[in-house]
Amino acid sequence: MISIGANGFQLFVNYIVAIIVAIVLSLALRSPLLPKKPIRFSWTKSALFPTPIFAMGILAIFYSLNIFWIYNGLVIAVIVGAFLAIFVKYLFDYIFPIPQEGGSK
C-alpha cells in the first residue's frame, strides 16, 4: 500500500484551500465567474472552470510525488491555487488555443 505524508482530512482541506484561493484570485484578476451563454458551447475561461479543476489536478500530482513541504501541504495548496489562477488568466490561451469557428473541412 502506498503511504502519503498527510491524512485524508488534511488532503481534503488542502484541496478546498487550493480551490478557494484559485477562485478568489481569479475573480480578483477580473475573470468572469461563469462563461458566456450558452455555457455548454462556450470557450470562455472563467473563475469556476477550468481554474479550480487545474488546481486540483496539479495538487494531486504534487501529492502523488509525496511533495508536501510544510504544514502538511497547506502552503503548496496556496501556491498552486495562486499560480493556476494567474496561469489561466494570462497563459491558458497560449497553451490551449480557442478552436476556430466552423472547424476544418
Short mmCIF file of C-alpha atoms in Angstrom, two decimals:
data_model
loop_
_atom_site.label_atom_id
_atom_site.label_comp_id
_atom_site.label_asym_id
_atom_site.label_seq_id
_atom_site.Cartn_x
_atom_site.Cartn_y
_atom_site.Cartn_z
CA MET A 1 0.00 0.00 0.00
CA ILE A 2 1.28 3.45 -0.90
CA SER A 3 1.59 5.84 2.01
CA ILE A 4 1.38 9.60 1.76
CA GLY A 5 2.61 12.17 4.25
CA ALA A 6 -0.76 13.54 5.40
CA ASN A 7 -4.07 12.06 6.47
CA GLY A 8 -7.21 12.11 4.35
CA PHE A 9 -8.87 15.02 6.14
CA GLN A 10 -5.77 17.20 5.70
CA LEU A 11 -5.72 16.37 1.99
CA PHE A 12 -9.39 17.32 1.71
CA VAL A 13 -8.73 20.64 3.47
CA ASN A 14 -5.78 21.30 1.16
CA TYR A 15 -7.90 20.68 -1.94
CA ILE A 16 -10.59 23.05 -0.64
CA VAL A 17 -7.95 25.70 0.14
CA ALA A 18 -6.46 25.39 -3.36
CA ILE A 19 -9.92 25.72 -4.94
CA ILE A 20 -10.85 28.76 -2.84
CA VAL A 21 -7.52 30.51 -3.46
CA ALA A 22 -7.78 29.84 -7.20
CA ILE A 23 -11.35 31.15 -7.45
CA VAL A 24 -10.78 34.23 -5.28
CA LEU A 25 -7.57 35.23 -7.04
CA SER A 26 -9.16 34.58 -10.42
CA LEU A 27 -12.03 36.90 -9.51
CA ALA A 28 -9.52 39.48 -8.24
CA LEU A 29 -7.83 39.31 -11.66
CA ARG A 30 -11.25 40.13 -13.17
CA SER A 31 -12.03 36.79 -14.75
CA PRO A 32 -15.78 36.22 -15.15
CA LEU A 33 -17.44 33.94 -12.61
CA LEU A 34 -19.23 31.93 -15.31
CA PRO A 35 -18.51 31.51 -19.03
CA LYS A 36 -20.64 33.20 -21.69
CA LYS A 37 -24.03 31.76 -22.52
CA PRO A 38 -24.70 29.13 -23.76
CA ILE A 39 -22.34 27.67 -21.17
CA ARG A 40 -22.25 24.24 -22.82
CA PHE A 41 -20.71 25.55 -26.04
CA SER A 42 -18.67 28.41 -24.59
CA TRP A 43 -14.88 28.54 -24.88
CA THR A 44 -14.62 31.40 -22.40
CA LYS A 45 -12.42 30.69 -19.41
CA SER A 46 -13.90 31.67 -16.05
CA ALA A 47 -13.25 31.52 -12.33
CA LEU A 48 -15.28 28.32 -11.90
CA PHE A 49 -13.94 26.45 -14.92
CA PRO A 50 -11.11 25.49 -15.65
CA THR A 51 -9.24 27.26 -12.82
CA PRO A 52 -10.16 25.02 -9.83
CA ILE A 53 -10.03 21.89 -11.99
CA PHE A 54 -6.41 22.56 -12.92
CA ALA A 55 -5.60 23.47 -9.31
CA MET A 56 -6.91 20.12 -8.06
CA GLY A 57 -5.03 18.25 -10.78
CA ILE A 58 -1.67 19.91 -10.15
CA LEU A 59 -2.11 19.49 -6.39
CA ALA A 60 -2.86 15.79 -6.92
CA ILE A 61 0.36 15.46 -8.93
CA PHE A 62 2.34 17.03 -6.08
CA TYR A 63 0.73 14.68 -3.55
CA SER A 64 1.31 11.60 -5.69
CA LEU A 65 5.01 12.55 -5.81
CA ASN A 66 4.98 12.95 -1.98
CA ILE A 67 5.78 16.65 -2.15
CA PHE A 68 4.14 18.20 0.90
CA TRP A 69 6.69 20.82 2.03
CA ILE A 70 5.42 22.37 5.30
CA TYR A 71 2.13 22.36 7.22
CA ASN A 72 1.13 19.04 5.62
CA GLY A 73 0.87 20.58 2.16
CA LEU A 74 -1.17 23.66 3.05
CA VAL A 75 1.49 26.03 1.70
CA ILE A 76 1.70 24.02 -1.53
CA ALA A 77 -2.10 24.26 -1.86
CA VAL A 78 -2.00 28.07 -1.57
CA ILE A 79 0.91 28.36 -4.03
CA VAL A 80 -0.75 26.03 -6.56
CA GLY A 81 -4.08 27.88 -6.28
CA ALA A 82 -2.41 31.24 -6.84
CA PHE A 83 -0.21 30.02 -9.69
CA LEU A 84 -3.09 28.37 -11.51
CA ALA A 85 -5.30 31.46 -11.27
CA ILE A 86 -2.52 33.52 -12.86
CA PHE A 87 -1.83 30.76 -15.41
CA VAL A 88 -5.46 30.52 -16.53
CA LYS A 89 -5.83 34.29 -16.77
CA TYR A 90 -2.67 35.04 -18.76
CA LEU A 91 -1.14 31.86 -20.27
CA PHE A 92 -4.04 29.46 -20.84
CA ASP A 93 -4.82 30.65 -24.38
CA TYR A 94 -1.20 30.17 -25.48
CA ILE A 95 -1.12 26.54 -24.31
CA PHE A 96 -4.73 25.66 -25.27
CA PRO A 97 -5.82 27.91 -28.17
CA ILE A 98 -9.50 28.58 -28.79
CA PRO A 99 -10.78 26.47 -31.73
CA GLN A 100 -11.82 28.29 -34.88
CA GLU A 101 -15.50 28.67 -35.69
CA GLY A 102 -16.80 26.06 -38.11
CA GLY A 103 -13.76 23.79 -37.86
CA SER A 104 -11.76 22.47 -40.79
CA LYS A 105 -13.42 20.94 -43.83
#
